[in-house]
Amino acid sequence: MRRPIDSLFGRLALLVVAVLMLSHFAWYALMRLERSQLQARYAVEEAAFLVDAVRQHVARTPDQPLPSRVKLVDPASPDVPAASSAHMPPPLERFVEDVRDRMPADTQVRVGPPGAPPTLWVRAPTDRNWIVVPVQPLRKPRSLDRTVLWLVIIFSFAVMAALFAAWALQRPLRLLAQAVARFGRGLPVPPVPERGPRELRQLTHGFNQMVQEVARTENDRAVMLAGVAHDLKTPLARLRLRAEMMDDAKTRDGVVRDVDSMTHIVEQFLLFAHDGADRSEPVAVDAQCERVVRSYRAVTTGAPTVQTELNAGPSFLLPAATLDRILSNLLDNAHAYGAPPVVVATARTSQGFTLSISDNGKGIAAQDLINASRPFVRLDPARGGNGHSGLGLAIVERLVRRAGGEWEIGNHGGRGLRVLMSFPFEVLPRVAAVSENAW
């Protein structure tokens, strides 16, 4: 199961959203703190300004009345609040300390009694009376305000812009990853557009050059193999004709057998060199396997017992020519190196379909499994003269990958060799299943 967080875009998106959320939260908290401090500084400056204005008023125009909320109180009056600050909350206590710092030395600063309009009582050593002025109440910042709305709007636009940038950044990498996957399966790879940052453009350019060089090398090798194999077919046909005209039956049979082996090798060369797409009609794998196995039992002399376990169902489809070549090569390989019974099995899984062919021979040594599918490699050189070119498993691997599948070769349960081929649902030929939709 694919996890979105496992992709480059998923991780970039998660990183971008986390960074933006952290930065916006920090900015919002800092703004609220700064606004609270700004309110406190403004209240202190306003109180200091009012107290200084009252002093100047008393000194210059003592006969003029004061504003209604500003008054002078005699120090002996019982209305003077106590000097204790034990009941004051910390913000108010800091406010009083800030006001005291703005006043002359030894100035007394007190706040009015609770429950009444907030007032500030100030008396400097030079003041005859207490100066009482109104102050702004120190309100706590509201938990939700218009800033939160703007913050959400800005955050949403920032996330959308960042996700678009992350998508644009990972898109060339996704195209390159798809091209690498196609190249690994042996499928044709068109040039990948060179986009994105400089390092990514350099990587894409190097990959395109590598694909071109590999394709050129494969083409040269295929042309050489096809040319040699094609040129050998005519002499081999003449050689077989002349061999069949020999009088000595023993010699004739030996020469014909050798010519047949050489002809089989030439046909393997041609099949391996063929690099075109299979355009044959898709067929049901289960039914075709049954037909091929039945035909193989009838025409192959000394063929081992071949059993079938076909459980994939009619929706498992592969091109007919590709399937025939896969089955013939693997059955020939099991006939040459394995032991009966040979089992051809299909199955349906949650990811797709599987096709496997296994025998009960000695299998392949663990150190030789990695070389089993390499072209022109024969793990049993002593049998190379029996028409075996070392291309059988290499041809099967190429055909499976060209059909969009994956293969696995190994010994199963210590009883012989098994070739397991897996074909995901998305790579199978799209054929209209009228019968399935009708019922």
Coordinates of C-alpha atoms in Angstrom, one line a residue:
M1 CA 0.0 0.0 0.0
R2 CA 1.4 3.4 -1.0
R3 CA 1.7 6.0 1.7
P4 CA 1.5 9.6 0.7
I5 CA 4.1 10.6 3.3
D6 CA 6.5 8.3 1.6
S7 CA 6.7 10.4 -1.6
L8 CA 9.0 13.4 -2.0
F9 CA 5.9 15.6 -2.5
G10 CA 4.3 14.3 0.7
R11 CA 7.4 15.0 2.8
L12 CA 7.9 18.4 1.2
A13 CA 4.3 19.3 1.9
L14 CA 4.5 18.1 5.5
L15 CA 7.7 20.1 6.0
V16 CA 6.3 23.2 4.4
V17 CA 3.0 23.1 6.5
A18 CA 4.9 22.4 9.7
V19 CA 7.4 25.3 9.1
L20 CA 4.6 27.7 8.1
M21 CA 2.5 26.7 11.1
L22 CA 5.4 27.1 13.5
S23 CA 6.4 30.5 12.1
H24 CA 2.8 31.8 12.1
F25 CA 2.2 30.7 15.6
A26 CA 5.4 32.3 16.8
W27 CA 4.6 35.5 14.9
Y28 CA 1.1 35.6 16.4
A29 CA 2.4 34.9 20.0
L30 CA 5.1 37.6 19.6
M31 CA 2.5 40.1 18.2
R32 CA 0.1 39.5 21.2
L33 CA 3.0 39.9 23.6
E34 CA 4.2 43.1 21.9
R35 CA 0.7 44.5 21.8
S36 CA 0.3 43.9 25.6
Q37 CA 3.6 45.5 26.3
L38 CA 2.7 48.4 24.1
Q39 CA -0.6 48.9 25.9
A40 CA 1.2 49.0 29.2
R41 CA 3.8 51.5 28.0
Y42 CA 1.1 53.8 26.6
A43 CA -0.8 53.6 29.9
V44 CA 2.4 54.6 31.8
E45 CA 3.2 57.5 29.5
E46 CA -0.4 58.7 29.7
A47 CA -0.5 58.6 33.5
A48 CA 2.9 60.4 33.7
F49 CA 1.7 63.1 31.3
L50 CA -1.6 63.7 33.3
V51 CA 0.3 63.9 36.6
D52 CA 2.8 66.4 35.1
A53 CA -0.1 68.4 33.6
V54 CA -1.8 68.6 37.0
R55 CA 1.4 69.8 38.7
Q56 CA 1.8 72.6 36.1
H57 CA -1.9 73.5 36.4
V58 CA -1.5 73.8 40.2
A59 CA 1.7 75.8 39.9
R60 CA 0.5 78.3 37.3
T61 CA -3.3 78.5 37.6
P62 CA -4.3 77.3 41.1
D63 CA -7.6 79.2 40.9
Q64 CA -8.9 77.3 37.8
P65 CA -11.0 74.2 38.5
L66 CA -9.5 70.8 37.6
P67 CA -11.2 68.3 35.2
S68 CA -14.0 66.2 36.8
R69 CA -12.0 63.0 37.2
V70 CA -8.8 64.7 38.3
K71 CA -8.5 65.9 41.9
L72 CA -6.2 66.8 44.8
V73 CA -6.6 64.9 48.1
D74 CA -5.1 66.0 51.4
P75 CA -2.6 63.4 52.8
A76 CA -4.6 63.2 56.0
S77 CA -7.8 62.2 54.2
P78 CA -9.2 58.8 55.0
D79 CA -9.7 58.2 51.3
V80 CA -6.0 57.8 50.7
P81 CA -5.5 54.1 49.7
A82 CA -3.1 51.9 51.6
A83 CA 0.4 51.4 50.4
S84 CA 0.2 47.6 50.5
S85 CA 0.6 45.9 47.1
A86 CA -0.1 42.3 48.3
H87 CA -3.5 42.2 46.7
M88 CA -2.4 43.6 43.4
P89 CA -2.1 41.3 40.4
P90 CA 1.3 41.1 38.7
P91 CA 0.4 43.3 35.7
L92 CA -0.9 46.1 37.9
E93 CA 2.1 45.8 40.2
R94 CA 4.5 46.1 37.1
F95 CA 2.4 49.2 36.0
V96 CA 2.9 50.9 39.4
E97 CA 6.6 50.2 39.3
D98 CA 6.9 51.6 35.8
V99 CA 5.1 54.8 36.8
R100 CA 7.3 55.2 39.8
D101 CA 10.3 54.9 37.6
R102 CA 9.0 57.8 35.4
M103 CA 8.5 60.0 38.5
P104 CA 11.1 61.9 40.6
A105 CA 12.9 60.0 43.3
D106 CA 11.0 59.0 46.5
T107 CA 7.6 59.5 44.7
Q108 CA 4.8 57.5 46.2
V109 CA 2.5 55.7 43.7
R110 CA -0.6 53.9 44.7
V111 CA -3.8 52.7 42.9
G112 CA -7.4 53.4 43.8
P113 CA -9.6 50.9 45.6
P114 CA -11.0 48.1 43.6
G115 CA -14.6 48.3 42.4
A116 CA -14.4 52.0 41.5
P117 CA -13.2 53.5 38.2
P118 CA -9.4 52.9 38.0
T119 CA -7.4 55.8 39.4
L120 CA -3.7 56.4 40.1
W121 CA -2.6 58.3 43.3
V122 CA 0.8 60.0 43.0
R123 CA 2.6 62.2 45.5
A124 CA 6.2 63.4 45.0
P125 CA 8.2 64.9 47.9
T126 CA 7.5 68.4 46.6
D127 CA 3.7 67.8 46.3
R128 CA 1.5 69.2 49.1
N129 CA -1.5 66.9 48.2
W130 CA -2.1 63.6 46.5
I131 CA -2.7 63.9 42.7
V132 CA -5.4 61.5 41.6
V133 CA -5.7 60.9 37.8
P134 CA -7.7 58.3 35.8
V135 CA -5.8 55.5 34.1
Q136 CA -6.7 53.1 31.3
P137 CA -7.7 49.7 32.5
L138 CA -5.1 47.0 31.7
R139 CA -7.1 44.5 29.6
K140 CA -5.9 41.0 28.9
P141 CA -5.6 40.3 25.2
R142 CA -8.7 38.7 23.7
S143 CA -8.3 35.0 22.9
L144 CA -9.8 35.4 19.4
D145 CA -9.9 38.6 17.4
R146 CA -9.7 39.8 13.9
T147 CA -6.0 39.1 13.8
V148 CA -6.7 35.3 13.9
L149 CA -8.9 35.6 10.8
W150 CA -6.2 37.4 8.9
L151 CA -3.6 35.0 10.2
V152 CA -5.7 32.0 8.9
I153 CA -6.1 33.7 5.5
I154 CA -2.4 34.5 5.1
F155 CA -1.5 31.0 6.3
S156 CA -3.9 29.4 3.8
F157 CA -2.4 31.4 0.8
A158 CA 1.1 30.6 2.0
V159 CA 0.4 26.9 2.2
M160 CA -1.1 26.8 -1.3
A161 CA 1.8 28.7 -2.8
A162 CA 4.3 26.5 -1.0
L163 CA 2.6 23.3 -2.0
F164 CA 2.6 24.5 -5.7
A165 CA 6.3 25.2 -5.4
A166 CA 6.9 21.7 -3.9
W167 CA 4.9 20.1 -6.6
A168 CA 6.8 22.0 -9.3
L169 CA 10.1 20.9 -7.6
Q170 CA 9.3 17.2 -7.3
R171 CA 7.6 16.9 -10.8
P172 CA 10.9 16.5 -12.7
L173 CA 12.1 14.0 -10.1
R174 CA 8.8 12.0 -10.5
L175 CA 9.3 11.9 -14.3
L176 CA 12.9 10.8 -13.9
A177 CA 11.8 8.1 -11.4
Q178 CA 9.2 6.8 -13.8
A179 CA 11.8 6.8 -16.6
V180 CA 14.2 4.8 -14.4
A181 CA 11.5 2.3 -13.6
R182 CA 10.8 1.8 -17.3
F183 CA 14.5 1.5 -18.1
G184 CA 14.8 -1.1 -15.3
R185 CA 12.0 -3.2 -16.9
G186 CA 13.6 -3.1 -20.3
L187 CA 10.9 -0.9 -21.8
P188 CA 11.7 1.9 -24.3
V189 CA 12.4 5.2 -22.5
P190 CA 11.8 8.5 -24.3
P191 CA 14.1 11.5 -23.4
V192 CA 13.2 13.0 -20.0
P193 CA 12.6 16.8 -20.1
E194 CA 15.5 18.6 -18.5
R195 CA 13.8 20.8 -16.0
G196 CA 14.2 22.0 -12.4
P197 CA 17.3 23.2 -10.5
R198 CA 20.8 22.9 -12.1
E199 CA 21.7 19.7 -10.2
L200 CA 18.5 18.0 -11.3
R201 CA 19.0 19.1 -14.9
Q202 CA 22.5 17.7 -14.8
L203 CA 21.2 14.4 -13.4
T204 CA 18.5 14.2 -16.1
H205 CA 20.9 15.0 -18.8
G206 CA 23.3 12.3 -17.6
F207 CA 20.4 9.8 -17.5
N208 CA 19.3 10.6 -21.0
Q209 CA 22.9 10.1 -22.3
M210 CA 23.2 6.8 -20.5
V211 CA 19.9 5.6 -22.0
Q212 CA 21.0 6.6 -25.5
E213 CA 24.4 4.8 -25.0
V214 CA 22.8 1.7 -23.6
A215 CA 20.2 1.7 -26.4
R216 CA 22.9 2.1 -29.0
T217 CA 25.0 -0.7 -27.6
E218 CA 21.9 -3.0 -27.4
N219 CA 21.0 -2.2 -30.9
D220 CA 24.5 -2.9 -32.2
R221 CA 24.5 -6.2 -30.4
A222 CA 21.0 -7.1 -31.6
V223 CA 21.9 -6.3 -35.2
M224 CA 25.1 -8.4 -34.9
L225 CA 23.2 -11.4 -33.4
A226 CA 20.4 -11.1 -35.9
G227 CA 22.8 -10.8 -38.8
V228 CA 24.9 -13.8 -37.8
A229 CA 21.8 -15.9 -37.0
H230 CA 20.1 -15.0 -40.2
D231 CA 23.2 -15.8 -42.3
L232 CA 23.5 -19.2 -40.6
K233 CA 20.0 -20.4 -41.3
T234 CA 20.5 -21.0 -45.0
P235 CA 23.8 -23.1 -44.6
L236 CA 22.1 -25.0 -41.8
A237 CA 19.1 -25.9 -44.0
R238 CA 21.5 -27.1 -46.8
L239 CA 23.5 -29.0 -44.3
R240 CA 20.4 -30.8 -43.0
L241 CA 19.3 -31.6 -46.5
R242 CA 22.7 -33.2 -47.4
A243 CA 22.8 -35.1 -44.1
E244 CA 19.4 -36.7 -44.8
M245 CA 20.8 -38.0 -48.1
M246 CA 23.7 -39.9 -46.3
D247 CA 23.6 -43.7 -46.6
D248 CA 25.0 -44.4 -43.2
A249 CA 22.0 -44.2 -40.8
K250 CA 24.1 -43.8 -37.7
T251 CA 26.2 -41.0 -39.1
R252 CA 23.1 -39.4 -40.7
D253 CA 21.2 -39.3 -37.3
G254 CA 24.2 -37.8 -35.5
V255 CA 24.6 -35.0 -38.1
V256 CA 20.9 -34.3 -38.2
R257 CA 20.9 -34.1 -34.4
D258 CA 23.8 -31.7 -34.4
V259 CA 22.1 -29.5 -37.1
D260 CA 18.9 -29.4 -35.1
S261 CA 20.9 -28.2 -32.1
M262 CA 22.6 -25.5 -34.1
T263 CA 19.2 -24.5 -35.6
H264 CA 17.7 -24.2 -32.1
I265 CA 20.6 -22.0 -31.0
V266 CA 20.2 -19.8 -34.1
E267 CA 16.5 -19.4 -33.3
Q268 CA 17.3 -18.4 -29.7
F269 CA 19.7 -15.8 -31.1
L270 CA 17.0 -14.4 -33.3
L271 CA 14.5 -14.4 -30.4
F272 CA 16.9 -12.7 -28.1
A273 CA 17.9 -10.1 -30.7
H274 CA 14.2 -9.3 -31.4
D275 CA 13.5 -6.0 -29.6
G276 CA 10.1 -5.0 -30.9
A277 CA 6.9 -4.9 -28.9
D278 CA 4.6 -7.9 -29.0
R279 CA 1.5 -6.9 -30.9
S280 CA -0.2 -10.3 -30.8
E281 CA -3.7 -10.7 -29.4
P282 CA -3.9 -11.1 -25.6
V283 CA -5.1 -14.5 -24.5
A284 CA -6.3 -16.0 -21.2
V285 CA -3.2 -17.3 -19.5
D286 CA -4.9 -20.3 -17.9
A287 CA -6.4 -21.6 -21.1
Q288 CA -3.2 -21.0 -23.1
C289 CA -1.0 -22.7 -20.5
E290 CA -3.3 -25.8 -20.7
R291 CA -3.0 -25.8 -24.5
V292 CA 0.8 -25.4 -24.5
V293 CA 1.3 -28.1 -21.9
R294 CA -0.9 -30.5 -23.8
S295 CA 1.0 -29.8 -27.0
Y296 CA 4.3 -30.1 -25.2
R297 CA 3.5 -33.5 -23.9
A298 CA 2.5 -34.7 -27.4
V299 CA 5.5 -33.5 -29.4
T300 CA 8.4 -33.6 -27.0
T301 CA 10.1 -37.0 -26.8
G302 CA 11.0 -38.1 -23.3
A303 CA 9.3 -35.0 -21.8
P304 CA 8.9 -35.1 -18.0
T305 CA 5.5 -35.2 -16.4
V306 CA 4.0 -31.7 -16.6
Q307 CA 1.2 -30.8 -14.1
T308 CA -0.9 -27.7 -14.1
E309 CA -2.4 -25.7 -11.2
L310 CA -4.3 -22.9 -12.9
N311 CA -6.2 -20.7 -10.5
A312 CA -5.8 -17.1 -11.9
G313 CA -9.1 -17.0 -13.7
P314 CA -10.0 -15.6 -17.2
S315 CA -9.0 -12.0 -16.4
F316 CA -5.3 -12.9 -16.4
L317 CA -4.3 -11.9 -20.0
L318 CA -0.9 -11.8 -21.7
P319 CA 0.1 -11.4 -25.4
A320 CA -0.1 -14.8 -27.0
A321 CA 3.4 -14.8 -28.6
T322 CA 5.1 -13.6 -25.4
L323 CA 3.3 -16.3 -23.3
D324 CA 4.2 -19.0 -25.8
R325 CA 7.9 -18.1 -25.8
I326 CA 8.0 -17.9 -22.0
L327 CA 6.4 -21.3 -21.5
S328 CA 8.5 -23.0 -24.3
N329 CA 11.8 -21.7 -22.9
L330 CA 11.0 -22.6 -19.3
L331 CA 9.6 -26.0 -20.2
D332 CA 12.7 -26.7 -22.3
N333 CA 14.9 -25.6 -19.4
A334 CA 13.0 -27.9 -17.0
H335 CA 13.2 -30.8 -19.5
A336 CA 17.0 -30.3 -19.9
Y337 CA 18.1 -29.7 -16.3
G338 CA 15.2 -30.5 -14.0
A339 CA 13.3 -33.6 -12.9
P340 CA 9.6 -34.5 -12.9
P341 CA 7.1 -33.5 -12.1
V342 CA 7.2 -30.0 -13.7
V343 CA 4.4 -27.8 -12.3
V344 CA 2.9 -24.8 -14.3
A345 CA 0.8 -22.7 -11.8
T346 CA -1.1 -19.4 -11.9
A347 CA -2.7 -17.5 -9.1
R348 CA -4.4 -14.2 -8.3
T349 CA -3.1 -12.0 -5.5
S350 CA -4.1 -8.6 -4.1
Q351 CA -1.5 -6.8 -6.3
G352 CA -2.0 -8.8 -9.5
F353 CA -1.4 -12.2 -11.0
T354 CA 1.5 -14.7 -10.8
L355 CA 2.7 -17.4 -13.2
S356 CA 5.3 -19.9 -12.0
I357 CA 7.0 -22.9 -13.4
S358 CA 8.9 -25.3 -11.1
D359 CA 10.6 -28.6 -11.3
N360 CA 11.9 -31.2 -8.8
G361 CA 15.5 -31.4 -9.9
K362 CA 18.7 -30.4 -8.1
G363 CA 18.1 -26.7 -8.6
I364 CA 20.8 -24.1 -8.9
A365 CA 23.5 -23.4 -6.3
A366 CA 23.0 -20.2 -4.3
Q367 CA 26.2 -18.6 -5.7
D368 CA 25.0 -19.2 -9.3
L369 CA 21.5 -17.8 -9.0
I370 CA 22.7 -14.3 -9.8
N371 CA 24.2 -15.4 -13.1
A372 CA 21.4 -17.7 -14.1
S373 CA 19.6 -15.2 -16.3
R374 CA 22.7 -13.5 -17.8
P375 CA 23.0 -13.9 -21.6
F376 CA 25.3 -16.7 -22.9
V377 CA 26.0 -18.0 -19.4
R378 CA 25.6 -21.8 -19.1
L379 CA 25.8 -23.1 -15.5
D380 CA 26.3 -26.6 -16.9
P381 CA 29.0 -26.2 -19.7
A382 CA 29.0 -30.0 -20.3
R383 CA 25.5 -29.8 -21.7
G384 CA 26.2 -26.8 -24.0
G385 CA 26.4 -29.0 -27.1
N386 CA 22.8 -30.1 -26.8
G387 CA 21.3 -27.0 -28.4
H388 CA 21.6 -24.8 -25.3
S389 CA 23.1 -21.3 -25.9
G390 CA 22.7 -19.9 -22.4
L391 CA 19.9 -17.6 -23.6
G392 CA 16.8 -19.3 -22.3
L393 CA 16.4 -17.6 -19.0
A394 CA 17.7 -14.3 -20.4
I395 CA 15.0 -14.4 -23.0
V396 CA 12.3 -15.1 -20.4
E397 CA 13.5 -12.2 -18.2
R398 CA 13.4 -9.9 -21.1
L399 CA 10.0 -11.0 -22.2
V400 CA 8.6 -10.7 -18.7
R401 CA 10.0 -7.2 -18.1
R402 CA 8.8 -6.1 -21.6
A403 CA 5.3 -7.2 -20.6
G404 CA 5.5 -5.0 -17.5
G405 CA 6.1 -7.8 -15.0
E406 CA 8.8 -8.8 -12.5
W407 CA 10.4 -12.2 -12.1
E408 CA 12.1 -14.1 -9.3
I409 CA 14.3 -17.2 -9.8
G410 CA 15.3 -19.5 -7.0
N411 CA 15.1 -22.9 -5.4
H412 CA 11.8 -23.8 -3.7
G413 CA 11.7 -26.0 -0.7
G414 CA 15.0 -27.6 -1.7
R415 CA 13.2 -29.6 -4.4
G416 CA 14.3 -27.8 -7.6
L417 CA 14.2 -24.6 -9.5
R418 CA 11.2 -22.3 -9.6
V419 CA 10.7 -19.2 -11.8
L420 CA 8.0 -16.9 -10.4
M421 CA 6.6 -14.1 -12.6
S422 CA 4.4 -11.4 -11.2
F423 CA 2.2 -9.1 -13.3
P424 CA 0.5 -6.1 -11.5
F425 CA -3.1 -5.3 -12.5
E426 CA -2.1 -2.0 -14.1
V427 CA 0.3 -3.5 -16.7
L428 CA -2.1 -6.2 -18.0
P429 CA -3.7 -5.7 -21.4
R430 CA -7.0 -3.8 -21.3
V431 CA -9.5 -6.1 -22.8
A432 CA -13.3 -5.6 -22.6
A433 CA -14.6 -8.2 -20.2
V434 CA -18.2 -8.4 -21.5
S435 CA -19.1 -11.5 -19.7
E436 CA -17.9 -10.2 -16.3
N437 CA -19.8 -6.9 -16.7
A438 CA -23.0 -8.7 -17.9
W439 CA -23.3 -10.8 -14.8

